PDB file of C-alpha atoms and ligand atoms in Angstrom:
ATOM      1  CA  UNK A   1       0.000   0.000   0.000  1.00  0.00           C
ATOM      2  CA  UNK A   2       2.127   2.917   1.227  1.00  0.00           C
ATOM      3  CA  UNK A   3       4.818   2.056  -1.337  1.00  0.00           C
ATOM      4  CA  UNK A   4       2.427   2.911  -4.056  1.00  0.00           C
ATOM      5  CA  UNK A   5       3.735   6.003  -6.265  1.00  0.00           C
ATOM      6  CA  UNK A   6       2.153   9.243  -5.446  1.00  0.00           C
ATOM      7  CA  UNK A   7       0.356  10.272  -9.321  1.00  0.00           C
ATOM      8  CA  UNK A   8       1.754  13.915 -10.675  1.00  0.00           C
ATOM      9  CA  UNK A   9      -0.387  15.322 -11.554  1.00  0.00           C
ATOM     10  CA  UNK A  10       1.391  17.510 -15.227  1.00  0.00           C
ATOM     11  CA  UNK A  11       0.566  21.473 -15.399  1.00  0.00           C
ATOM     12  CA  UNK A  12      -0.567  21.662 -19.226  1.00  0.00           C
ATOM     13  CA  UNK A  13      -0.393  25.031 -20.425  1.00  0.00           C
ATOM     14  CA  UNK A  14      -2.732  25.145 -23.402  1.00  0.00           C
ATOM     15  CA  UNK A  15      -2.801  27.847 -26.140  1.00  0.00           C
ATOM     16  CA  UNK A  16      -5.988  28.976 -27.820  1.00  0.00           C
ATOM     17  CA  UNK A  17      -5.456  30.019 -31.245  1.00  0.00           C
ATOM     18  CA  UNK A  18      -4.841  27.263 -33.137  1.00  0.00           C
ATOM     19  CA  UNK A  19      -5.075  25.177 -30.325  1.00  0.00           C
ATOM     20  CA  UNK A  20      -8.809  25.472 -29.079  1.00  0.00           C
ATOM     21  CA  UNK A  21     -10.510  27.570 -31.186  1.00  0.00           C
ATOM     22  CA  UNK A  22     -10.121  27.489 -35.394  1.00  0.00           C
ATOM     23  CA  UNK A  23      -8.841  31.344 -35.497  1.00  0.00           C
ATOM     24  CA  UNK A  24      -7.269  30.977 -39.111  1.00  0.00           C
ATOM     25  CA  UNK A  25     -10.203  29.246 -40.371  1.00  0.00           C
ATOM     26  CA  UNK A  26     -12.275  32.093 -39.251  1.00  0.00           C
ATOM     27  CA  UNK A  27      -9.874  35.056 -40.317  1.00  0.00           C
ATOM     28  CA  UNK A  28      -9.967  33.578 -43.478  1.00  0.00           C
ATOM     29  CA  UNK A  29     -13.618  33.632 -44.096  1.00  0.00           C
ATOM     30  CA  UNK A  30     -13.997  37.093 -43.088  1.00  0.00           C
ATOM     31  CA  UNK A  31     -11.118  38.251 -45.778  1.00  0.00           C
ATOM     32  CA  UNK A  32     -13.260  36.774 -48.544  1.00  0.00           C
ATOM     33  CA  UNK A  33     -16.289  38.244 -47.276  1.00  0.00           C
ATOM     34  CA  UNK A  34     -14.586  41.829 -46.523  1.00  0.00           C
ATOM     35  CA  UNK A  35     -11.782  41.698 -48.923  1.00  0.00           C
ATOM     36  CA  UNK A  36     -12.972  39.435 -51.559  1.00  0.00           C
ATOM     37  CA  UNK A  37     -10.142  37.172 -51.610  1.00  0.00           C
ATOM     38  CA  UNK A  38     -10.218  33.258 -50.925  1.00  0.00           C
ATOM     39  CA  UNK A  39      -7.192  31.895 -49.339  1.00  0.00           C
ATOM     40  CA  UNK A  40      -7.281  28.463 -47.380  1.00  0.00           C
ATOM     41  CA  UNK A  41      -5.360  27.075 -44.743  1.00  0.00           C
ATOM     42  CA  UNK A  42      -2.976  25.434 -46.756  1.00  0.00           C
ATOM     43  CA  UNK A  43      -1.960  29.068 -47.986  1.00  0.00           C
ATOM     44  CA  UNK A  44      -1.082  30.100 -44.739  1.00  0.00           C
ATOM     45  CA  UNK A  45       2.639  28.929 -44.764  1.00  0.00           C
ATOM     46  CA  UNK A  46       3.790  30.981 -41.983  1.00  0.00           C
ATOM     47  CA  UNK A  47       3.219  32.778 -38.819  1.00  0.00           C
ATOM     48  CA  UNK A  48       3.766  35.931 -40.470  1.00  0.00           C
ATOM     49  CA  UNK A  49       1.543  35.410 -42.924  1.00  0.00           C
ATOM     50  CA  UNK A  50       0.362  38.104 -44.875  1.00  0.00           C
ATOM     51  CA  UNK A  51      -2.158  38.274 -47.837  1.00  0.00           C
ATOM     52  CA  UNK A  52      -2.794  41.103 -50.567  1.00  0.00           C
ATOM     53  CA  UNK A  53      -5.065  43.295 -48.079  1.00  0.00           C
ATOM     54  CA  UNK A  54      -3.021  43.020 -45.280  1.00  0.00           C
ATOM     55  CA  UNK A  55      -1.237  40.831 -42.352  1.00  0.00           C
ATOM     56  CA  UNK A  56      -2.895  38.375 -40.659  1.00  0.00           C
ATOM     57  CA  UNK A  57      -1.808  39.015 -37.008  1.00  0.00           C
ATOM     58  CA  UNK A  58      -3.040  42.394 -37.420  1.00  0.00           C
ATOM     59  CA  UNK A  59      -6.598  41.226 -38.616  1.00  0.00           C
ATOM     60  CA  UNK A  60      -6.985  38.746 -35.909  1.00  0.00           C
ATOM     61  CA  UNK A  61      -5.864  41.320 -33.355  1.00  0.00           C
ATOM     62  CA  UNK A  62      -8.974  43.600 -35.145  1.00  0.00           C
ATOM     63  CA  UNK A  63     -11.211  40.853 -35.502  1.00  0.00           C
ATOM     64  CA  UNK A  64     -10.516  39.719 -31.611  1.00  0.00           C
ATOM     65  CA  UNK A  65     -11.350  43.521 -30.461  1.00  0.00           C
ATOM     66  CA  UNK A  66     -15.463  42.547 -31.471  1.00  0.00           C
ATOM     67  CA  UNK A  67     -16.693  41.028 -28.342  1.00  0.00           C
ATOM     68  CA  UNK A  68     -19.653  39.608 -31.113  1.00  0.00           C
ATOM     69  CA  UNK A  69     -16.505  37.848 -32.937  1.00  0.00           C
ATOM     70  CA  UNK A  70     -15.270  36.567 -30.425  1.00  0.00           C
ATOM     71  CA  UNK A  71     -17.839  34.791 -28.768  1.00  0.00           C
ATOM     72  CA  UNK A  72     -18.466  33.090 -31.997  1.00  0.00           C
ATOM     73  CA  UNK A  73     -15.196  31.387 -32.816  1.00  0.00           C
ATOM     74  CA  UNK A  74     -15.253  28.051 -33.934  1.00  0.00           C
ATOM     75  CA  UNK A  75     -13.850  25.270 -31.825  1.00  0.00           C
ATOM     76  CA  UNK A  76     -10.703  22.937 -33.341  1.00  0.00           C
ATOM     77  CA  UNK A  77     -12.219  19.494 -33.984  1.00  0.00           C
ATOM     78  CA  UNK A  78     -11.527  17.176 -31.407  1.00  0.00           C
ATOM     79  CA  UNK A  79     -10.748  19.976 -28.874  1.00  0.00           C
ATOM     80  CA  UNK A  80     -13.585  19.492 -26.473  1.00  0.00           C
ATOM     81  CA  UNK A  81     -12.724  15.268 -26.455  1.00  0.00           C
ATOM     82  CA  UNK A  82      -9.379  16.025 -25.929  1.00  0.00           C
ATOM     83  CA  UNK A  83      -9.447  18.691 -23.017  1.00  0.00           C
ATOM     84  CA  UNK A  84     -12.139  16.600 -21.498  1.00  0.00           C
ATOM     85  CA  UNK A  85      -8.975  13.685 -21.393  1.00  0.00           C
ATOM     86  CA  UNK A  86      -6.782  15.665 -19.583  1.00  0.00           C
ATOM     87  CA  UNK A  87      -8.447  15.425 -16.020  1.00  0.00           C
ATOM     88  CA  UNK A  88      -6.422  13.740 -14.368  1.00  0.00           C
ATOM     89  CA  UNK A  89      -3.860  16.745 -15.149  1.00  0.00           C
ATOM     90  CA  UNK A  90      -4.406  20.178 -14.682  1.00  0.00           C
ATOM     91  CA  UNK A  91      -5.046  21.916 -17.514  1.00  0.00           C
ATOM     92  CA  UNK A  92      -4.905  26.110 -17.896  1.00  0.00           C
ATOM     93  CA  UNK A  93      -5.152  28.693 -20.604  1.00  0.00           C
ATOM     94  CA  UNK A  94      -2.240  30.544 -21.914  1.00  0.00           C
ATOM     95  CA  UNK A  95      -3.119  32.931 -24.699  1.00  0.00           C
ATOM     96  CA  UNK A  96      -1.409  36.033 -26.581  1.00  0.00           C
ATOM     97  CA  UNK A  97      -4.158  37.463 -27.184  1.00  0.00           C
ATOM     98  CA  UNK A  98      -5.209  41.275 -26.141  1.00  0.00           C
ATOM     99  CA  UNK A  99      -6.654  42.298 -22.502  1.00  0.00           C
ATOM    100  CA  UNK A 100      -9.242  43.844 -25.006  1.00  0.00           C
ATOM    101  CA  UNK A 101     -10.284  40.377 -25.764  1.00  0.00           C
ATOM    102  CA  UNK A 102     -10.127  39.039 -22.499  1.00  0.00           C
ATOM    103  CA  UNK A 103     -13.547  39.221 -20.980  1.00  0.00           C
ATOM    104  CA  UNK A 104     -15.128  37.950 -24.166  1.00  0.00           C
ATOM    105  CA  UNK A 105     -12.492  34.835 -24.264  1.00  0.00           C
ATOM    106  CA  UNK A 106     -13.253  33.867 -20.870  1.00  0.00           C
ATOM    107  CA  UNK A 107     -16.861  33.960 -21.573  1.00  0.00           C
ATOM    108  CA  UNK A 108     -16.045  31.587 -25.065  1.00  0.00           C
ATOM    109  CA  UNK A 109     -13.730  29.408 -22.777  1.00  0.00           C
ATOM    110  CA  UNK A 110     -16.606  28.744 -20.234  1.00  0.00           C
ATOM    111  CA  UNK A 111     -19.141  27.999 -22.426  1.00  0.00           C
ATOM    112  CA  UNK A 112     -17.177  25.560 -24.680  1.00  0.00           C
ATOM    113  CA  UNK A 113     -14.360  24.744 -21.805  1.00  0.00           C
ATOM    114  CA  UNK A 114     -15.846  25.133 -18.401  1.00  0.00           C
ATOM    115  CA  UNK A 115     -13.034  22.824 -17.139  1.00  0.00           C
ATOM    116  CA  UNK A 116     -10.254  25.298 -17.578  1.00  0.00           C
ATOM    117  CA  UNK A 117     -10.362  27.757 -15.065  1.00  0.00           C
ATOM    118  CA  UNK A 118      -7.245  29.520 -14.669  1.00  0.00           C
ATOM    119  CA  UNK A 119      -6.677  32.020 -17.755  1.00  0.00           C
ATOM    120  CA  UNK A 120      -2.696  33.434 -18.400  1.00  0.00           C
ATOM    121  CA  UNK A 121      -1.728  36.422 -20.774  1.00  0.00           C
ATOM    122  CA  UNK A 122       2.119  35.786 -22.715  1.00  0.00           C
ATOM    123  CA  UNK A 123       2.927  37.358 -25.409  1.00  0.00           C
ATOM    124  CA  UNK A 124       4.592  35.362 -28.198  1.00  0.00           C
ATOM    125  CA  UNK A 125       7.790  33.993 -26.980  1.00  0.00           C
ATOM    126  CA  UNK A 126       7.399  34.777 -23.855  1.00  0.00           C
ATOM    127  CA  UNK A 127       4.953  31.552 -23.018  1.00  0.00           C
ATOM    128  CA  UNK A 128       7.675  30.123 -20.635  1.00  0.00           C
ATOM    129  CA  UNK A 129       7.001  32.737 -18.063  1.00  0.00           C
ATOM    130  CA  UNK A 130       4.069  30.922 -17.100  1.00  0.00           C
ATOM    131  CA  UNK A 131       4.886  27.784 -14.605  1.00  0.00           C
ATOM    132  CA  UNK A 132       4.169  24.613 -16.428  1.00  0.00           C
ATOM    133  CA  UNK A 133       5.377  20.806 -17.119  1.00  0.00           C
ATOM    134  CA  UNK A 134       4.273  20.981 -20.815  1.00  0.00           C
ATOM    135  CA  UNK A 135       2.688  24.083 -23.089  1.00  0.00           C
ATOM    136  CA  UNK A 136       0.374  22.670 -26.277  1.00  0.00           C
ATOM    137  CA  UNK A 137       0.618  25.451 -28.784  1.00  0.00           C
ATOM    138  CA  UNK A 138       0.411  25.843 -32.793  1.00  0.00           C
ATOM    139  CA  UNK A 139       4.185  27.881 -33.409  1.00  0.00           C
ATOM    140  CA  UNK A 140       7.165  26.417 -33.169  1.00  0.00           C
ATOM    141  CA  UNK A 141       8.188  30.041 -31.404  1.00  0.00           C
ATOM    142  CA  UNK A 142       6.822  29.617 -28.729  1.00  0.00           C
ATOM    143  CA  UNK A 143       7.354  25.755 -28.250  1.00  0.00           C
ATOM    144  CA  UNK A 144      11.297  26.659 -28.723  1.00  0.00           C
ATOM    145  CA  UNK A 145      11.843  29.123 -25.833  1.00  0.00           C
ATOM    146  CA  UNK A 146       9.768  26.484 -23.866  1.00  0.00           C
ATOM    147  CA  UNK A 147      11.994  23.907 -24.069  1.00  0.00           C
ATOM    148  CA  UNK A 148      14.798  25.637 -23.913  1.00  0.00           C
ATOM    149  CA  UNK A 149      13.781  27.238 -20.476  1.00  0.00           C
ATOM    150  CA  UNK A 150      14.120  23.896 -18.661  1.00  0.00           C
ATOM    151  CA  UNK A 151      15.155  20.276 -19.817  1.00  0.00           C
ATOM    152  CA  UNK A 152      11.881  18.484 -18.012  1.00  0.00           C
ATOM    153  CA  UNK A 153       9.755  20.818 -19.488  1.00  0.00           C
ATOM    154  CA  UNK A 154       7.974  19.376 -23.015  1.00  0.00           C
ATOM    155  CA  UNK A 155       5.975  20.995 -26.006  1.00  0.00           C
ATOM    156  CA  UNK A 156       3.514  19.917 -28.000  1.00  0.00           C
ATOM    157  CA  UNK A 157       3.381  21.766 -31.272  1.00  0.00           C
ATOM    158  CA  UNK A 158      -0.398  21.328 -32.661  1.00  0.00           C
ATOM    159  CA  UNK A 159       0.787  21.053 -36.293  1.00  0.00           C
ATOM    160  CA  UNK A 160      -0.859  23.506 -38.616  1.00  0.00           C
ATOM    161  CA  UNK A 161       0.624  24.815 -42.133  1.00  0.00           C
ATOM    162  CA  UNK A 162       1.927  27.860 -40.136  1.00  0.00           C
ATOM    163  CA  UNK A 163       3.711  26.116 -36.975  1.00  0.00           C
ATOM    164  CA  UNK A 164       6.797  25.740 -38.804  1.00  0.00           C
ATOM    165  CA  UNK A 165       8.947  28.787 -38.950  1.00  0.00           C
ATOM    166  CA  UNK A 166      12.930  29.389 -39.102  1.00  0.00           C
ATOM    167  CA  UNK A 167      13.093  28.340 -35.251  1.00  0.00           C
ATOM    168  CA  UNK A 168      15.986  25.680 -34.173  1.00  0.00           C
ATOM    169  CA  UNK A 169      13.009  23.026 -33.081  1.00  0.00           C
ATOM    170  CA  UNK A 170      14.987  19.994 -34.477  1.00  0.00           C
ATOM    171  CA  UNK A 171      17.664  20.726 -32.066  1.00  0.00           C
ATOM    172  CA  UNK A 172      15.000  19.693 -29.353  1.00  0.00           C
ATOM    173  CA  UNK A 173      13.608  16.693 -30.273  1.00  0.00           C
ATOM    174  CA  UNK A 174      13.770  14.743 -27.600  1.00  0.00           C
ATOM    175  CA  UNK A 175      11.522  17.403 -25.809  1.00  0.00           C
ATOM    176  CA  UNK A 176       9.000  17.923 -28.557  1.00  0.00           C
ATOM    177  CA  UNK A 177       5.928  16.004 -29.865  1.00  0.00           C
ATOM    178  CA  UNK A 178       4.530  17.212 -33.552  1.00  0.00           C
ATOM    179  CA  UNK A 179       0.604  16.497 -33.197  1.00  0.00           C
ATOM    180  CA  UNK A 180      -1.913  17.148 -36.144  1.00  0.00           C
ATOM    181  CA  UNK A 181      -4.663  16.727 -34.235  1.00  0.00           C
ATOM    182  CA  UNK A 182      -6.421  16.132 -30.287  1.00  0.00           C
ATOM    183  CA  UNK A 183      -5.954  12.790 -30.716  1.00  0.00           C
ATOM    184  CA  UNK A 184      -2.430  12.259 -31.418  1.00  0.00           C
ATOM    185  CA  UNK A 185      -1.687  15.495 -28.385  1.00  0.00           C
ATOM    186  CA  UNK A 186      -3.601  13.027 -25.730  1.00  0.00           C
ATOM    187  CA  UNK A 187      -1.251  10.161 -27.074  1.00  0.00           C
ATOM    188  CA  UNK A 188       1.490  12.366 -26.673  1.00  0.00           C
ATOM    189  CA  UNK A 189       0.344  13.245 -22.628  1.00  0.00           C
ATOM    190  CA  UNK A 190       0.179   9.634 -21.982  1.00  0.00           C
ATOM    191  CA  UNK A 191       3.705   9.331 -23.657  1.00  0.00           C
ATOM    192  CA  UNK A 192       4.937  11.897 -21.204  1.00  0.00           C
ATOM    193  CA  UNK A 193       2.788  11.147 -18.362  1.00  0.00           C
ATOM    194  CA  UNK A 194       4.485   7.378 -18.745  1.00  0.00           C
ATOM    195  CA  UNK A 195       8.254   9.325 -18.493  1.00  0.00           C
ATOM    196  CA  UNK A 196       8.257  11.783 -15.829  1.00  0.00           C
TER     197      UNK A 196
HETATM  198 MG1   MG B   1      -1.784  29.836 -31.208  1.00  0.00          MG
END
């Protein structure tokens, strides 16, 4: 009995953009509707991605102002499932995203995520600020300073066609997981779960 290991429980930092909610996929619809230009995902090769009205990061950061926007973000398939998975854990927020946006994202969080409670602001590259085993986020940026910060900590880069930028992630690969989807990011948990 008493020899039993005590469970740790992993600190999951989880990013929102890309992560929770299906930002590009909405920033793109709007540019076709207000710009008349159809891109799709695929296009989006970069972080930095920028398209013949504008940049991207600027649009979201305009779009994310409009509480109405906001609230109606769509949710990355599998999200819900896959959160859900993760209590035996204990999952939080980290997002870059704007105090402007904050009261409406905490309103979108508890209606579609009512299990994640506590809510951190980083801005990008500075996610490693925030105490945490393991940070679940869609740019390589941001998954680079994390491992670097500490060798027990590991990322989880949700894999979109922007995660990939000129960031030395290879160097790290015995810290890093590449997940295209919720499925594959729970696997990866387990994995790490299993090792610590
Ligand atoms: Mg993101």
């Amino acid at each position: 009995m008493g020899d039993m290991p005590e469970a740790r429980e992993l600190r999951i930092a989880i990013d929102i953009d890309g992560v929770l909610a299906d930002q590009v996929g909405a920033v793109l619809k709007v540019i076709e509707k207000e710009y008349g230009q159809k891109y799709c995902k695929s296009d989006v090769n970069q972080a930095h991605w920028s398209f013949a009205g504008g940049e991207l990061w600027s649009e979201i950061g305009r779009l994310l102002a409009d509480p109405e926007y906001t609230l109606s973000l769509p949710l990355i398939e599998g999200s819900q499932r896959g959160v859900k998975q993760l209590i035996d854990h204990e999952p939080f927020v980290v997002t870059a995203r704007r105090p402007n946006a904050e009261e409406a994202t905490k309103q979108w969080l508890n209606a579609h995520f009512p299990c994640l409670k506590d809510y951190y602001h980083a801005s990008t590259g500075t996610k490693h600020n925030i105490p945490s085993d393991v940070l679940i986020d869609d740019l390589d940026l941001n998954i680079v300073e994390f491992v670097k910060s500490h060798p027990d900590r590991h990322g989880i880069l949700f894999l979109h066609p922007w995660s990939i930028n000129d960031t030395d992630i290879e160097d790290y690969s015995n810290q890093v997981y590449y997940c295209p989807e919720w499925h594959s990011v729970v696997e990866a948990l387990d994995d790490i779960d299993r090792a610590v």
